[in-house]
Amino acid sequence: MGLRGMRYRIIALVAVLLAVVDATATVAAAKPEPGCPDSCGNVSIPYPFGTSPECFLNNDFFIKCDNSTAFFRNSTIPVVNITIDDGGLHVTNPRARDCYDSVLEKDRWRWLYLSNFTINNRNKFTVIGCDSYAYIRGYIGNRSYFGGCTSWCDSDDSVTNGSCVGFGCCQVEIPKGLNEINITAYSYYNHTDVSSFNPCTYAFVVEESKFSFSSTYLSNITEDFPMVIDWAINGTCTEHLCGENAWCNKTDGTTYPGYRCHCNQGYEGNPYLSNGCQDIDECAQKTHNCTHNCVNEIGSFTCRCPKGQHGDGVRGGNGCTPNLFPVLTVTLGVGISIVLMLMSCSWLYLVLKKRKLIKIKEKFFQQNGGFLLQQQLSQRNGSSDTAKIFTTEELQKATNNYAEDRIIGRGGFGTVFIGFLTDNSAIAIKKSKIVDQSQVEQFVNEVVVLSQINHRNVVRLLGCCLETEVPLLVYEFVSNGTLFEHIHNKEKFLALSWENRLKIAAEIAEVLSYLHSAASTPIIHRDVKSSNILLDDNYTAKVSDFGASKLVPMDETQLSTMVQGTLGYLDPEYLHTSQLTEKSDVYSFGVVLVELLTGKKALLFDRPEEHRSLANYFLSSLNENCFFEILENHVVTDENKEKLKEVGNLAARCLRVKGDERPTMKEVAMELEGLRRMQKRCWDNPELNAEAESVHLLAETNDAYYFGHDSTSATNVAGYDSLKDQILVAIDDGR
């Protein structure tokens, strides 16, 4: 770690110690003293924020007021707005810059530490320039984060206003929960000849909705861009500081840990003050829905009919009607009331229970990402193949109330039930074991991804149910179990002949090729494994479980993501770099291909540590000329040995450590389909077998070194990542 990095750590440690002391004092903190200023210039300063110790809750909420300008704590970052309802602190974010005529190191980087506050993920990391790149580093709790972006252009005429996709302007998303960031700006070249239109690289974090790129920014940026910081009070709702007529809301613990206060319904004001939430006079503000007389009440209002009339007095209700026969009306009313009272007793329980059930369903719908799912599906631009929203009653009836005899699968994720709809069509219902609110986005992601796929070898999503505590997904029913069961179950593996295995491999490769290159938006599955491949009665492969999948924008070739997948199938390059590409699926498919060849599981715990990975064990066996010894016994025949070699060679290419050296899924699918068709022709006409083998051997690729030849004779396919290489070259150059 350099001196600069050590300086950051020391500053951060001091800040953490101050925060601990501050938090200790917060428990017994009092409300602001009388006479505390509630503004600085034209910026309102609501409590718990304040401009002096007797006015703010703790040092996290200190606003320095200097010459009628509000600054965030003791920094030089101006505050432009503070919102109470959503916990937003809007500040003007400083920019890092690297100019060709400037050698000031302090201009190149900007650092911000937020203690218990975090940066809202509505912000985006932005880089502006024509030969520019910048990094953003930070921490989410104790976990480090690193990201970057690069921008190119030839002139200010080659960029498009409002577009920030890499030509003059580049933007990337930032994760939730960043409480510390360090931004550093660089330029690849000292291009004094183009200084008239692009003298500097600029890097900053900006609220996405408040920023629109302009070509004039390439020559100079004079305006300040806003950034949103999420704030909350550090603590729990059991010891909250909310005032009267207010309630405490615990935050999610990642974006802004702690809690916030909100005024009760019918009240408005500052919920952090003892008497800050005041009753809203709906009648005076004319926000009521009364047709005649509005009467304000504490926290609410009522509608009354004029004298001599009766009814509900609510607009859109039954309205007010004249009392034509008051005595008769009262008499009949009493008699009818007695009768209705007897009937109401039997209905009251059912009504209350139904209302409670409706509220519970609404609560679960929101918790399970219903609004997020609606938003995602609404962005599908009117797709005709929309998933159905099932009710709890439909699925309970279909599964006989989730009876034990309807269970067709169990696993770490939960349970799968078979059900039958009213038209007797079979469905599969995926039900998680536990409720994990952190997995709501993954659940919504699986619905969105599957709803965009229309392929015969992908398990079709029929719909979902969000009205239960555990969200449910409804798929088409695939009758013959998983590929994992057929490979590793002694009662089923004999049914998987070589012909079936080759057919299944070709179908899996073809659907992954479709996801990578033929889908409207490329999709990386991220969890390709034999247990996620289902088979129907004709042994047709169906790829399932898209919960970890990632949609890839057309202008991106790789994504920085948190590593997800299954050990034994996980791409080692992805595990090391967190850079997700379609070649990660190619590696996982290679492991499945080896499973089909060998009949062995992806992790072999009965072998030495260096051979516990099936991929390593397979490649080692190839290099030791033990290929046929590790294959499934009933798969090998004298007629298909050459085909097995070719499939083994293809699997070895898929398992290369470097993703750039692996084939694409399109190439894999074409090769497997070619082998399948050739073998099918040989089965139909055995006399063509010898000729087909001879022709193929003449076209043998130099990857055959896996079967005993010198590895130095192989042609290595090297990929080239221009951005990565140029960043490594330029990281020490600057302007």
JSON list of N, CA and C in Angstrom, two decimals, residues 370-417:
[
{"chain": "A", "resi": 370, "resn": "GLY", "atom": "N", "xyz": [-43.46, -7.12, -6.37]},
{"chain": "A", "resi": 370, "resn": "GLY", "atom": "CA", "xyz": [-44.53, -6.99, -7.34]},
{"chain": "A", "resi": 370, "resn": "GLY", "atom": "C", "xyz": [-44.44, -5.71, -8.16]},
{"chain": "A", "resi": 371, "resn": "PHE", "atom": "N", "xyz": [-44.18, -4.58, -7.47]},
{"chain": "A", "resi": 371, "resn": "PHE", "atom": "CA", "xyz": [-44.09, -3.32, -8.19]},
{"chain": "A", "resi": 371, "resn": "PHE", "atom": "C", "xyz": [-42.85, -3.30, -9.08]},
{"chain": "A", "resi": 372, "resn": "LEU", "atom": "N", "xyz": [-41.75, -3.87, -8.58]},
{"chain": "A", "resi": 372, "resn": "LEU", "atom": "CA", "xyz": [-40.53, -3.93, -9.40]},
{"chain": "A", "resi": 372, "resn": "LEU", "atom": "C", "xyz": [-40.77, -4.80, -10.63]},
{"chain": "A", "resi": 373, "resn": "LEU", "atom": "N", "xyz": [-41.48, -5.92, -10.45]},
{"chain": "A", "resi": 373, "resn": "LEU", "atom": "CA", "xyz": [-41.77, -6.80, -11.59]},
{"chain": "A", "resi": 373, "resn": "LEU", "atom": "C", "xyz": [-42.68, -6.10, -12.60]},
{"chain": "A", "resi": 374, "resn": "GLN", "atom": "N", "xyz": [-43.69, -5.40, -12.12]},
{"chain": "A", "resi": 374, "resn": "GLN", "atom": "CA", "xyz": [-44.56, -4.67, -13.01]},
{"chain": "A", "resi": 374, "resn": "GLN", "atom": "C", "xyz": [-43.79, -3.63, -13.82]},
{"chain": "A", "resi": 375, "resn": "GLN", "atom": "N", "xyz": [-42.85, -2.96, -13.14]},
{"chain": "A", "resi": 375, "resn": "GLN", "atom": "CA", "xyz": [-42.04, -1.96, -13.83]},
{"chain": "A", "resi": 375, "resn": "GLN", "atom": "C", "xyz": [-41.17, -2.61, -14.90]},
{"chain": "A", "resi": 376, "resn": "GLN", "atom": "N", "xyz": [-40.57, -3.76, -14.56]},
{"chain": "A", "resi": 376, "resn": "GLN", "atom": "CA", "xyz": [-39.70, -4.44, -15.52]},
{"chain": "A", "resi": 376, "resn": "GLN", "atom": "C", "xyz": [-40.51, -4.93, -16.73]},
{"chain": "A", "resi": 377, "resn": "LEU", "atom": "N", "xyz": [-41.68, -5.52, -16.47]},
{"chain": "A", "resi": 377, "resn": "LEU", "atom": "CA", "xyz": [-42.49, -6.05, -17.58]},
{"chain": "A", "resi": 377, "resn": "LEU", "atom": "C", "xyz": [-43.07, -4.93, -18.43]},
{"chain": "A", "resi": 378, "resn": "SER", "atom": "N", "xyz": [-43.34, -3.76, -17.81]},
{"chain": "A", "resi": 378, "resn": "SER", "atom": "CA", "xyz": [-43.87, -2.64, -18.58]},
{"chain": "A", "resi": 378, "resn": "SER", "atom": "C", "xyz": [-42.87, -2.09, -19.57]},
{"chain": "A", "resi": 379, "resn": "GLN", "atom": "N", "xyz": [-41.59, -2.39, -19.35]},
{"chain": "A", "resi": 379, "resn": "GLN", "atom": "CA", "xyz": [-40.54, -1.94, -20.25]},
{"chain": "A", "resi": 379, "resn": "GLN", "atom": "C", "xyz": [-40.32, -2.90, -21.41]},
{"chain": "A", "resi": 380, "resn": "ARG", "atom": "N", "xyz": [-41.18, -3.91, -21.50]},
{"chain": "A", "resi": 380, "resn": "ARG", "atom": "CA", "xyz": [-41.03, -4.91, -22.57]},
{"chain": "A", "resi": 380, "resn": "ARG", "atom": "C", "xyz": [-41.59, -4.43, -23.91]},
{"chain": "A", "resi": 381, "resn": "ASN", "atom": "N", "xyz": [-42.06, -3.17, -23.94]},
{"chain": "A", "resi": 381, "resn": "ASN", "atom": "CA", "xyz": [-42.58, -2.59, -25.19]},
{"chain": "A", "resi": 381, "resn": "ASN", "atom": "C", "xyz": [-43.73, -3.40, -25.78]},
{"chain": "A", "resi": 382, "resn": "GLY", "atom": "N", "xyz": [-44.65, -3.79, -24.93]},
{"chain": "A", "resi": 382, "resn": "GLY", "atom": "CA", "xyz": [-45.87, -4.44, -25.42]},
{"chain": "A", "resi": 382, "resn": "GLY", "atom": "C", "xyz": [-45.67, -5.83, -25.94]},
{"chain": "A", "resi": 383, "resn": "SER", "atom": "N", "xyz": [-44.81, -6.64, -25.33]},
{"chain": "A", "resi": 383, "resn": "SER", "atom": "CA", "xyz": [-44.60, -8.02, -25.79]},
{"chain": "A", "resi": 383, "resn": "SER", "atom": "C", "xyz": [-45.89, -8.81, -25.65]},
{"chain": "A", "resi": 384, "resn": "SER", "atom": "N", "xyz": [-46.17, -9.66, -26.63]},
{"chain": "A", "resi": 384, "resn": "SER", "atom": "CA", "xyz": [-47.41, -10.43, -26.64]},
{"chain": "A", "resi": 384, "resn": "SER", "atom": "C", "xyz": [-47.33, -11.67, -25.78]},
{"chain": "A", "resi": 385, "resn": "ASP", "atom": "N", "xyz": [-46.11, -12.08, -25.40]},
{"chain": "A", "resi": 385, "resn": "ASP", "atom": "CA", "xyz": [-45.94, -13.32, -24.64]},
{"chain": "A", "resi": 385, "resn": "ASP", "atom": "C", "xyz": [-45.67, -12.99, -23.18]},
{"chain": "A", "resi": 386, "resn": "THR", "atom": "N", "xyz": [-46.69, -12.41, -22.52]},
{"chain": "A", "resi": 386, "resn": "THR", "atom": "CA", "xyz": [-46.52, -11.96, -21.15]},
{"chain": "A", "resi": 386, "resn": "THR", "atom": "C", "xyz": [-46.90, -13.06, -20.17]},
{"chain": "A", "resi": 387, "resn": "ALA", "atom": "N", "xyz": [-46.09, -13.18, -19.10]},
{"chain": "A", "resi": 387, "resn": "ALA", "atom": "CA", "xyz": [-46.36, -14.21, -18.10]},
{"chain": "A", "resi": 387, "resn": "ALA", "atom": "C", "xyz": [-47.66, -13.90, -17.37]},
{"chain": "A", "resi": 388, "resn": "LYS", "atom": "N", "xyz": [-48.38, -14.97, -16.97]},
{"chain": "A", "resi": 388, "resn": "LYS", "atom": "CA", "xyz": [-49.65, -14.82, -16.25]},
{"chain": "A", "resi": 388, "resn": "LYS", "atom": "C", "xyz": [-49.40, -14.67, -14.76]},
{"chain": "A", "resi": 389, "resn": "ILE", "atom": "N", "xyz": [-50.21, -13.85, -14.11]},
{"chain": "A", "resi": 389, "resn": "ILE", "atom": "CA", "xyz": [-50.15, -13.71, -12.66]},
{"chain": "A", "resi": 389, "resn": "ILE", "atom": "C", "xyz": [-51.21, -14.64, -12.07]},
{"chain": "A", "resi": 390, "resn": "PHE", "atom": "N", "xyz": [-50.77, -15.72, -11.39]},
{"chain": "A", "resi": 390, "resn": "PHE", "atom": "CA", "xyz": [-51.68, -16.69, -10.79]},
{"chain": "A", "resi": 390, "resn": "PHE", "atom": "C", "xyz": [-52.09, -16.22, -9.40]},
{"chain": "A", "resi": 391, "resn": "THR", "atom": "N", "xyz": [-53.28, -16.62, -8.98]},
{"chain": "A", "resi": 391, "resn": "THR", "atom": "CA", "xyz": [-53.73, -16.34, -7.62]},
{"chain": "A", "resi": 391, "resn": "THR", "atom": "C", "xyz": [-53.35, -17.51, -6.71]},
{"chain": "A", "resi": 392, "resn": "THR", "atom": "N", "xyz": [-53.36, -17.24, -5.41]},
{"chain": "A", "resi": 392, "resn": "THR", "atom": "CA", "xyz": [-53.03, -18.30, -4.45]},
{"chain": "A", "resi": 392, "resn": "THR", "atom": "C", "xyz": [-54.06, -19.43, -4.53]},
{"chain": "A", "resi": 393, "resn": "GLU", "atom": "N", "xyz": [-55.32, -19.08, -4.76]},
{"chain": "A", "resi": 393, "resn": "GLU", "atom": "CA", "xyz": [-56.36, -20.10, -4.82]},
{"chain": "A", "resi": 393, "resn": "GLU", "atom": "C", "xyz": [-56.14, -21.05, -6.00]},
{"chain": "A", "resi": 394, "resn": "GLU", "atom": "N", "xyz": [-55.72, -20.51, -7.15]},
{"chain": "A", "resi": 394, "resn": "GLU", "atom": "CA", "xyz": [-55.48, -21.36, -8.33]},
{"chain": "A", "resi": 394, "resn": "GLU", "atom": "C", "xyz": [-54.39, -22.38, -8.06]},
{"chain": "A", "resi": 395, "resn": "LEU", "atom": "N", "xyz": [-53.29, -21.93, -7.45]},
{"chain": "A", "resi": 395, "resn": "LEU", "atom": "CA", "xyz": [-52.16, -22.84, -7.23]},
{"chain": "A", "resi": 395, "resn": "LEU", "atom": "C", "xyz": [-52.43, -23.82, -6.09]},
{"chain": "A", "resi": 396, "resn": "GLN", "atom": "N", "xyz": [-53.17, -23.39, -5.07]},
{"chain": "A", "resi": 396, "resn": "GLN", "atom": "CA", "xyz": [-53.54, -24.32, -4.00]},
{"chain": "A", "resi": 396, "resn": "GLN", "atom": "C", "xyz": [-54.43, -25.44, -4.55]},
{"chain": "A", "resi": 397, "resn": "LYS", "atom": "N", "xyz": [-55.37, -25.07, -5.41]},
{"chain": "A", "resi": 397, "resn": "LYS", "atom": "CA", "xyz": [-56.24, -26.08, -6.01]},
{"chain": "A", "resi": 397, "resn": "LYS", "atom": "C", "xyz": [-55.44, -27.00, -6.94]},
{"chain": "A", "resi": 398, "resn": "ALA", "atom": "N", "xyz": [-54.50, -26.42, -7.68]},
{"chain": "A", "resi": 398, "resn": "ALA", "atom": "CA", "xyz": [-53.71, -27.21, -8.64]},
{"chain": "A", "resi": 398, "resn": "ALA", "atom": "C", "xyz": [-52.82, -28.23, -7.94]},
{"chain": "A", "resi": 399, "resn": "THR", "atom": "N", "xyz": [-52.36, -27.92, -6.73]},
{"chain": "A", "resi": 399, "resn": "THR", "atom": "CA", "xyz": [-51.42, -28.81, -6.01]},
{"chain": "A", "resi": 399, "resn": "THR", "atom": "C", "xyz": [-52.08, -29.54, -4.85]},
{"chain": "A", "resi": 400, "resn": "ASN", "atom": "N", "xyz": [-53.42, -29.48, -4.77]},
{"chain": "A", "resi": 400, "resn": "ASN", "atom": "CA", "xyz": [-54.12, -30.09, -3.64]},
{"chain": "A", "resi": 400, "resn": "ASN", "atom": "C", "xyz": [-53.56, -29.54, -2.32]},
{"chain": "A", "resi": 401, "resn": "ASN", "atom": "N", "xyz": [-53.46, -28.19, -2.29]},
{"chain": "A", "resi": 401, "resn": "ASN", "atom": "CA", "xyz": [-52.93, -27.47, -1.12]},
{"chain": "A", "resi": 401, "resn": "ASN", "atom": "C", "xyz": [-51.50, -27.92, -0.80]},
{"chain": "A", "resi": 402, "resn": "TYR", "atom": "N", "xyz": [-50.69, -28.06, -1.86]},
{"chain": "A", "resi": 402, "resn": "TYR", "atom": "CA", "xyz": [-49.27, -28.42, -1.73]},
{"chain": "A", "resi": 402, "resn": "TYR", "atom": "C", "xyz": [-49.07, -29.72, -0.95]},
{"chain": "A", "resi": 403, "resn": "ALA", "atom": "N", "xyz": [-49.81, -30.74, -1.37]},
{"chain": "A", "resi": 403, "resn": "ALA", "atom": "CA", "xyz": [-49.73, -32.05, -0.71]},
{"chain": "A", "resi": 403, "resn": "ALA", "atom": "C", "xyz": [-48.35, -32.68, -0.92]},
{"chain": "A", "resi": 404, "resn": "GLU", "atom": "N", "xyz": [-47.95, -33.55, 0.02]},
{"chain": "A", "resi": 404, "resn": "GLU", "atom": "CA", "xyz": [-46.64, -34.20, -0.05]},
{"chain": "A", "resi": 404, "resn": "GLU", "atom": "C", "xyz": [-46.49, -35.03, -1.32]},
{"chain": "A", "resi": 405, "resn": "ASP", "atom": "N", "xyz": [-47.59, -35.67, -1.77]},
{"chain": "A", "resi": 405, "resn": "ASP", "atom": "CA", "xyz": [-47.48, -36.52, -2.95]},
{"chain": "A", "resi": 405, "resn": "ASP", "atom": "C", "xyz": [-47.37, -35.73, -4.24]},
{"chain": "A", "resi": 406, "resn": "ARG", "atom": "N", "xyz": [-47.44, -34.39, -4.16]},
{"chain": "A", "resi": 406, "resn": "ARG", "atom": "CA", "xyz": [-47.25, -33.55, -5.34]},
{"chain": "A", "resi": 406, "resn": "ARG", "atom": "C", "xyz": [-45.81, -33.03, -5.47]},
{"chain": "A", "resi": 407, "resn": "ILE", "atom": "N", "xyz": [-44.95, -33.38, -4.51]},
{"chain": "A", "resi": 407, "resn": "ILE", "atom": "CA", "xyz": [-43.56, -32.92, -4.56]},
{"chain": "A", "resi": 407, "resn": "ILE", "atom": "C", "xyz": [-42.79, -33.76, -5.57]},
{"chain": "A", "resi": 408, "resn": "ILE", "atom": "N", "xyz": [-42.10, -33.06, -6.51]},
{"chain": "A", "resi": 408, "resn": "ILE", "atom": "CA", "xyz": [-41.31, -33.77, -7.53]},
{"chain": "A", "resi": 408, "resn": "ILE", "atom": "C", "xyz": [-39.83, -33.42, -7.44]},
{"chain": "A", "resi": 409, "resn": "GLY", "atom": "N", "xyz": [-39.46, -32.55, -6.52]},
{"chain": "A", "resi": 409, "resn": "GLY", "atom": "CA", "xyz": [-38.05, -32.20, -6.41]},
{"chain": "A", "resi": 409, "resn": "GLY", "atom": "C", "xyz": [-37.78, -31.37, -5.17]},
{"chain": "A", "resi": 410, "resn": "ARG", "atom": "N", "xyz": [-36.65, -31.66, -4.53]},
{"chain": "A", "resi": 410, "resn": "ARG", "atom": "CA", "xyz": [-36.20, -30.88, -3.39]},
{"chain": "A", "resi": 410, "resn": "ARG", "atom": "C", "xyz": [-34.74, -30.51, -3.62]},
{"chain": "A", "resi": 411, "resn": "GLY", "atom": "N", "xyz": [-34.32, -29.38, -3.04]},
{"chain": "A", "resi": 411, "resn": "GLY", "atom": "CA", "xyz": [-32.93, -28.98, -3.16]},
{"chain": "A", "resi": 411, "resn": "GLY", "atom": "C", "xyz": [-32.64, -27.84, -2.20]},
{"chain": "A", "resi": 412, "resn": "GLY", "atom": "N", "xyz": [-31.42, -27.28, -2.31]},
{"chain": "A", "resi": 412, "resn": "GLY", "atom": "CA", "xyz": [-31.03, -26.19, -1.45]},
{"chain": "A", "resi": 412, "resn": "GLY", "atom": "C", "xyz": [-31.91, -24.96, -1.67]},
{"chain": "A", "resi": 413, "resn": "PHE", "atom": "N", "xyz": [-32.45, -24.82, -2.90]},
{"chain": "A", "resi": 413, "resn": "PHE", "atom": "CA", "xyz": [-33.27, -23.66, -3.22]},
{"chain": "A", "resi": 413, "resn": "PHE", "atom": "C", "xyz": [-34.67, -23.77, -2.64]},
{"chain": "A", "resi": 414, "resn": "GLY", "atom": "N", "xyz": [-35.18, -25.01, -2.47]},
{"chain": "A", "resi": 414, "resn": "GLY", "atom": "CA", "xyz": [-36.54, -25.18, -1.98]},
{"chain": "A", "resi": 414, "resn": "GLY", "atom": "C", "xyz": [-37.19, -26.42, -2.56]},
{"chain": "A", "resi": 415, "resn": "THR", "atom": "N", "xyz": [-38.46, -26.33, -2.91]},
{"chain": "A", "resi": 415, "resn": "THR", "atom": "CA", "xyz": [-39.25, -27.48, -3.33]},
{"chain": "A", "resi": 415, "resn": "THR", "atom": "C", "xyz": [-39.98, -27.18, -4.64]},
{"chain": "A", "resi": 416, "resn": "VAL", "atom": "N", "xyz": [-40.10, -28.22, -5.48]},
{"chain": "A", "resi": 416, "resn": "VAL", "atom": "CA", "xyz": [-40.85, -28.10, -6.73]},
{"chain": "A", "resi": 416, "resn": "VAL", "atom": "C", "xyz": [-42.05, -29.04, -6.66]},
{"chain": "A", "resi": 417, "resn": "PHE", "atom": "N", "xyz": [-43.25, -28.52, -6.94]},
{"chain": "A", "resi": 417, "resn": "PHE", "atom": "CA", "xyz": [-44.49, -29.29, -6.92]},
{"chain": "A", "resi": 417, "resn": "PHE", "atom": "C", "xyz": [-45.01, -29.45, -8.35]}
]
